[in-house]
Amino acid sequence: MMQALKGVRYLHCRTITQAVSELSVPVPWGEIRGRVWGPDNGRPVLCLHGWADNCGTFNTLIPLLPKDCRYVAVDLAGHGQSSHRHPGVFYAFPSYVMDVRRVVEALRWSKFSIIGHSMGGNIAGMFSALFPEMVDAVVLLDSYGFLPADSKEIPKVMRQGMDELLQYEKKAEEHTGRVYTYEKAAERLLAANPDLSEQSVHILLERGVVQVEGGVKFSRDFRINLRNIFRITWEQCLEVQSMITASVLVVLAEEGFEKKFGKPDQKDFLTALLQAYRDKNNTVVKVPGDHHVHLNNPEAVAQLVSDFLQTNVLSQSDSLTDEKSSRPDLNITFNATPPSTL
């Protein structure tokens, strides 16, 4: 697969429990960064993190998954070490879906699996519905794949998002980010995500802060905190969900999304979504843990995900969809200098 990565740069990186490489995919506003585990010819699996997290969210889980897969975990735009979007641009949900299309185009993957946590699971659900021929299996980690909005609320939400962006732009010079000591940054992240373990906080901060004079700043774009102006109704969610042809595994945490973020008026819809997955012979399971159980306690989900990939991906006789023979030679550069760490 190394010959089939157009404009993709690999950097030497540290070892977790197996070889890990750093990935960079050029995009019109900069680059999408990420990490890669597994053999060059492994079955491709794209890993998508949740809102305000980064690809480090998979650091503890991936080493426990089948070694015959090629796992690419990306920092979504505006997160981790990936570039921020151009000034004046919304972090609208369809843009993340388009970013996935860009990444897999650069990787030359025409058939792959997706593991998505929280917002990353919603991106996985939408991508799998829009491009069903490209996705063979989907794992949703404490995510339902879609999140509905009340049709009466959509105009108000869109207006709020536009007003928030205008206000942000008027005070752009104030949004350069506070400087923290590393310890204070860890405290702030934990205060915002009290379900994270101490180890998980440090894992996410590895890509979540950058060193500056006097300390560190959070690397994410503050615009990701603004209202997402893209919303679809529950009827639209169910219609789009019906377009997914991939096998789906939904792993919900007992103290996860529904308790942390769910609204009472969404309960019936979320039940309907889960039933729709079951009606297509997909698997829905619940495990002990919180919203970040895959990071805090990966053993709780690793066997479920491994068995699912083994059954629905690795045991299949389909040949890998790497199109090397029909592609021109491509430019790939290597850099033996490891990225800076704190």
XYZ file of C-alpha atoms in Angstrom:
342
model
C 0.000 0.000 0.000
C 2.956 2.349 0.492
C 3.158 2.873 -3.269
C -0.512 3.789 -3.345
C -0.487 6.850 -1.112
C -0.593 10.014 -3.156
C 1.040 12.925 -1.408
C 1.013 11.132 1.933
C 3.988 11.621 4.242
C 5.020 9.200 6.982
C 7.050 10.280 9.972
C 8.812 8.041 12.430
C 6.905 7.988 15.721
C 7.110 6.304 19.090
C 6.013 2.744 19.732
C 2.983 2.059 21.904
C 2.905 -1.740 21.904
C 3.495 -2.124 18.184
C 4.924 -0.056 15.348
C 3.164 3.286 14.852
C 3.734 5.788 12.058
C 2.673 9.404 11.724
C 0.542 10.270 8.703
C -0.014 13.521 6.816
C -2.598 13.929 4.044
C -2.539 17.226 2.082
C -5.897 19.051 1.927
C -6.769 22.466 0.414
C -6.404 24.273 3.775
C -3.310 22.410 5.028
C -3.076 18.813 6.181
C -4.970 16.070 7.959
C -2.633 14.373 10.396
C -2.989 10.974 12.002
C -1.377 7.715 13.069
C -1.066 4.349 11.364
C -0.831 0.875 12.893
C -0.444 -2.482 11.170
C 1.075 -4.010 8.031
C 1.138 -2.197 4.693
C -1.116 -4.843 3.136
C -3.512 -5.148 6.080
C -7.252 -4.800 5.653
C -7.889 -1.037 5.842
C -9.738 0.394 8.844
C -10.313 4.127 9.328
C -10.709 5.341 12.933
C -12.617 8.560 13.669
C -12.540 10.256 17.069
C -15.206 12.249 18.881
C -15.783 15.989 19.189
C -12.862 17.920 20.777
C -10.789 14.712 21.044
C -8.066 13.549 18.664
C -6.785 10.298 17.200
C -5.035 9.488 20.466
C -8.437 8.271 21.653
C -7.613 4.959 19.903
C -4.094 4.545 21.350
C -5.106 1.943 23.929
C -7.689 0.086 21.829
C -5.939 -0.488 18.507
C -3.045 -2.536 19.955
C -5.687 -5.017 21.219
C -7.373 -5.445 17.816
C -6.515 -7.930 15.024
C -2.972 -7.478 13.744
C -4.017 -8.266 10.148
C -5.648 -4.844 9.731
C -4.141 -1.524 8.703
C -5.555 1.068 11.110
C -5.448 4.738 10.139
C -6.649 7.041 12.925
C -6.937 10.685 11.891
C -7.164 13.994 13.698
C -10.279 15.571 12.220
C -9.915 19.109 10.870
C -9.478 21.612 13.694
C -8.529 18.863 16.140
C -5.226 17.467 17.342
C -2.380 18.157 14.936
C -4.547 18.669 11.835
C -4.870 22.087 10.221
C -7.667 24.467 11.152
C -10.156 25.354 8.440
C -9.800 28.669 6.589
C -11.116 31.795 8.332
C -14.831 32.339 7.818
C -15.593 28.644 7.327
C -18.033 26.674 9.476
C -17.149 23.345 11.052
C -20.318 21.939 9.509
C -20.929 18.220 9.765
C -20.912 17.471 5.990
C -17.405 18.936 5.817
C -16.122 16.185 8.121
C -17.757 13.589 5.882
C -16.038 15.179 2.886
C -12.727 15.077 4.764
C -13.100 11.305 5.113
C -13.609 11.127 1.353
C -10.411 13.126 0.851
C -8.402 10.918 3.187
C -9.485 7.623 1.636
C -8.909 9.055 -1.837
C -5.333 9.895 -0.827
C -4.920 6.434 0.681
C -6.397 4.886 -2.499
C -8.862 2.830 -0.476
C -11.934 1.793 -2.423
C -13.193 -0.606 0.264
C -12.547 -0.236 3.989
C -14.048 -0.433 7.469
C -14.692 2.392 9.931
C -14.460 2.571 13.719
C -16.049 5.761 15.029
C -16.473 7.121 18.537
C -19.232 9.635 19.377
C -19.135 12.352 16.664
C -16.781 10.107 14.702
C -19.515 7.462 14.753
C -21.990 9.954 13.294
C -19.507 10.765 10.536
C -19.107 7.023 9.954
C -22.873 6.553 9.724
C -23.354 9.335 7.193
C -20.346 8.346 5.084
C -21.465 4.698 5.026
C -24.897 5.764 3.809
C -23.621 8.136 1.113
C -20.886 5.772 -0.124
C -22.224 2.293 0.748
C -20.087 0.581 -1.872
C -16.918 1.752 -0.109
C -17.635 0.534 3.431
C -17.796 -3.139 4.432
C -18.081 -2.824 8.214
C -18.818 -0.097 10.776
C -18.136 -0.060 14.521
C -19.972 2.639 16.487
C -18.411 3.222 19.903
C -20.967 4.894 22.177
C -22.584 6.418 19.112
C -25.846 5.778 17.285
C -24.468 6.794 13.901
C -26.953 9.648 13.591
C -28.307 12.384 15.829
C -31.708 13.935 15.098
C -33.017 17.453 15.485
C -36.551 18.684 15.980
C -37.633 20.100 12.612
C -39.067 23.155 14.396
C -35.674 23.860 16.005
C -33.547 23.673 12.855
C -34.039 27.303 11.656
C -33.258 28.596 15.154
C -30.110 26.479 15.406
C -28.901 27.624 11.982
C -29.422 31.262 12.915
C -27.631 30.792 16.242
C -24.665 29.187 14.489
C -24.375 32.055 12.029
C -24.638 34.666 14.772
C -22.001 32.865 16.842
C -19.535 32.782 13.943
C -20.030 36.511 13.290
C -19.426 37.295 16.958
C -16.362 35.061 16.960
C -14.922 36.866 13.936
C -15.476 40.281 15.542
C -13.343 39.182 18.477
C -10.884 37.049 16.530
C -7.884 38.656 18.180
C -9.156 37.424 21.551
C -9.249 33.804 20.408
C -5.524 33.149 20.318
C -5.867 30.735 23.221
C -4.794 30.916 26.824
C -1.363 29.707 27.851
C -1.340 27.044 30.565
C 1.209 25.002 32.372
C 0.908 21.394 31.270
C -0.561 20.520 34.669
C -3.248 23.219 34.389
C -4.104 22.078 30.860
C -4.569 18.552 32.197
C -6.822 19.888 34.950
C -8.905 21.819 32.425
C -9.333 18.804 30.159
C -10.329 16.612 33.088
C -12.811 19.209 34.346
C -14.481 19.236 30.911
C -14.376 15.421 30.656
C -14.595 14.015 34.202
C -15.060 10.482 32.899
C -11.472 10.414 31.567
C -8.872 8.481 33.525
C -5.596 10.212 34.388
C -3.813 8.134 31.749
C -6.439 9.043 29.141
C -5.994 12.749 29.860
C -2.267 12.518 29.137
C -2.881 10.471 25.983
C -5.267 13.084 24.576
C -2.986 15.954 25.563
C -0.122 14.447 23.573
C -1.808 15.748 20.415
C -4.181 18.144 22.145
C -1.696 20.843 23.171
C 1.234 22.600 21.542
C 4.240 24.115 23.247
C 4.448 27.903 23.207
C 6.446 30.461 25.114
C 5.507 30.189 28.760
C 3.710 26.844 28.584
C 1.197 25.124 26.301
C -1.959 25.985 24.374
C -4.768 23.696 23.301
C -4.254 22.871 19.635
C -7.899 22.611 18.602
C -9.655 25.386 16.719
C -12.021 27.251 19.042
C -14.577 27.400 16.218
C -15.412 23.746 16.840
C -17.219 24.998 19.963
C -19.634 27.051 17.878
C -23.083 25.781 17.021
C -23.111 23.195 14.247
C -25.563 24.628 11.727
C -26.163 21.283 9.989
C -29.161 19.353 11.332
C -31.433 16.629 9.976
C -34.750 15.419 11.328
C -35.329 11.979 12.824
C -37.267 10.946 9.707
C -34.281 11.908 7.568
C -31.906 10.075 9.919
C -33.887 6.857 9.569
C -34.085 7.251 5.803
C -30.341 7.815 5.473
C -29.581 4.970 7.897
C -31.540 2.607 5.638
C -28.964 3.247 2.883
C -26.151 1.598 4.847
C -25.241 -1.813 3.438
C -22.215 -2.482 5.658
C -22.343 -4.753 8.692
C -22.703 -2.632 11.830
C -21.657 -3.185 15.435
C -23.053 -0.706 17.962
C -21.266 -0.726 21.332
C -23.010 1.488 23.887
C -21.661 2.350 27.334
C -23.997 1.963 30.301
C -22.929 5.366 31.649
C -22.248 6.826 28.220
C -23.878 8.967 25.570
C -27.523 8.497 26.484
C -26.965 9.494 30.119
C -24.387 12.199 29.401
C -25.807 13.896 26.317
C -29.177 12.338 25.533
C -32.366 14.370 25.777
C -35.687 12.920 26.961
C -37.383 13.702 23.651
C -34.703 11.710 21.767
C -35.296 8.434 23.612
C -37.965 7.068 21.248
C -35.888 8.008 18.217
C -32.710 6.399 19.532
C -34.691 3.237 20.316
C -36.015 3.245 16.740
C -32.493 3.684 15.360
C -31.180 0.732 17.346
C -34.121 -1.413 16.275
C -33.447 -0.520 12.647
C -29.893 -1.810 13.052
C -31.172 -5.032 14.610
C -33.768 -5.470 11.848
C -30.880 -5.700 9.363
C -29.163 -8.382 11.476
C -26.650 -5.976 12.939
C -25.411 -6.224 16.517
C -26.191 -3.821 19.363
C -24.502 -4.439 22.726
C -24.093 -2.505 25.961
C -20.945 -2.664 28.097
C -20.091 -1.340 31.564
C -18.305 1.980 31.395
C -18.598 5.622 30.410
C -18.485 7.605 27.186
C -14.721 7.036 26.808
C -14.753 3.367 27.811
C -12.807 2.429 24.639
C -9.924 4.629 25.860
C -10.198 4.238 29.641
C -10.846 0.498 29.638
C -10.252 -0.846 26.115
C -10.479 -4.471 27.271
C -14.216 -3.914 27.774
C -14.756 -3.459 24.028
C -11.671 -4.964 22.343
C -12.935 -8.533 22.100
C -16.306 -7.412 20.725
C -14.641 -5.291 18.060
C -12.037 -7.962 17.267
C -14.655 -10.682 16.801
C -16.726 -8.368 14.615
C -13.771 -7.506 12.361
C -12.707 -11.135 12.201
C -16.171 -12.278 11.129
C -17.153 -9.450 8.801
C -13.831 -8.343 7.356
C -10.885 -10.686 7.834
C -12.735 -13.933 7.163
C -14.141 -12.623 3.904
C -12.457 -13.877 0.756
C -12.560 -10.493 -1.014
C -9.160 -9.384 -2.217
C -7.801 -6.086 -0.972
C -8.963 -3.184 -3.076
C -5.595 -1.553 -3.436
C -5.453 -0.305 -7.049
C -1.701 -0.105 -7.423
C -1.526 -1.623 -10.873
C -3.801 0.995 -12.443
C -2.236 3.999 -10.719
C 0.795 6.065 -11.751
C 3.896 6.183 -9.581
C 3.412 8.511 -6.654
C 5.597 10.809 -4.568
C 6.141 9.695 -0.995
C 8.688 11.205 1.359
C 9.936 9.963 4.689
C 11.244 11.910 7.619
C 13.134 10.127 10.361
C 12.693 13.046 12.756
C 10.072 12.229 15.372
C 7.408 14.859 16.117
C 7.981 16.865 19.263
C 6.416 15.566 22.450
C 5.849 17.115 25.831
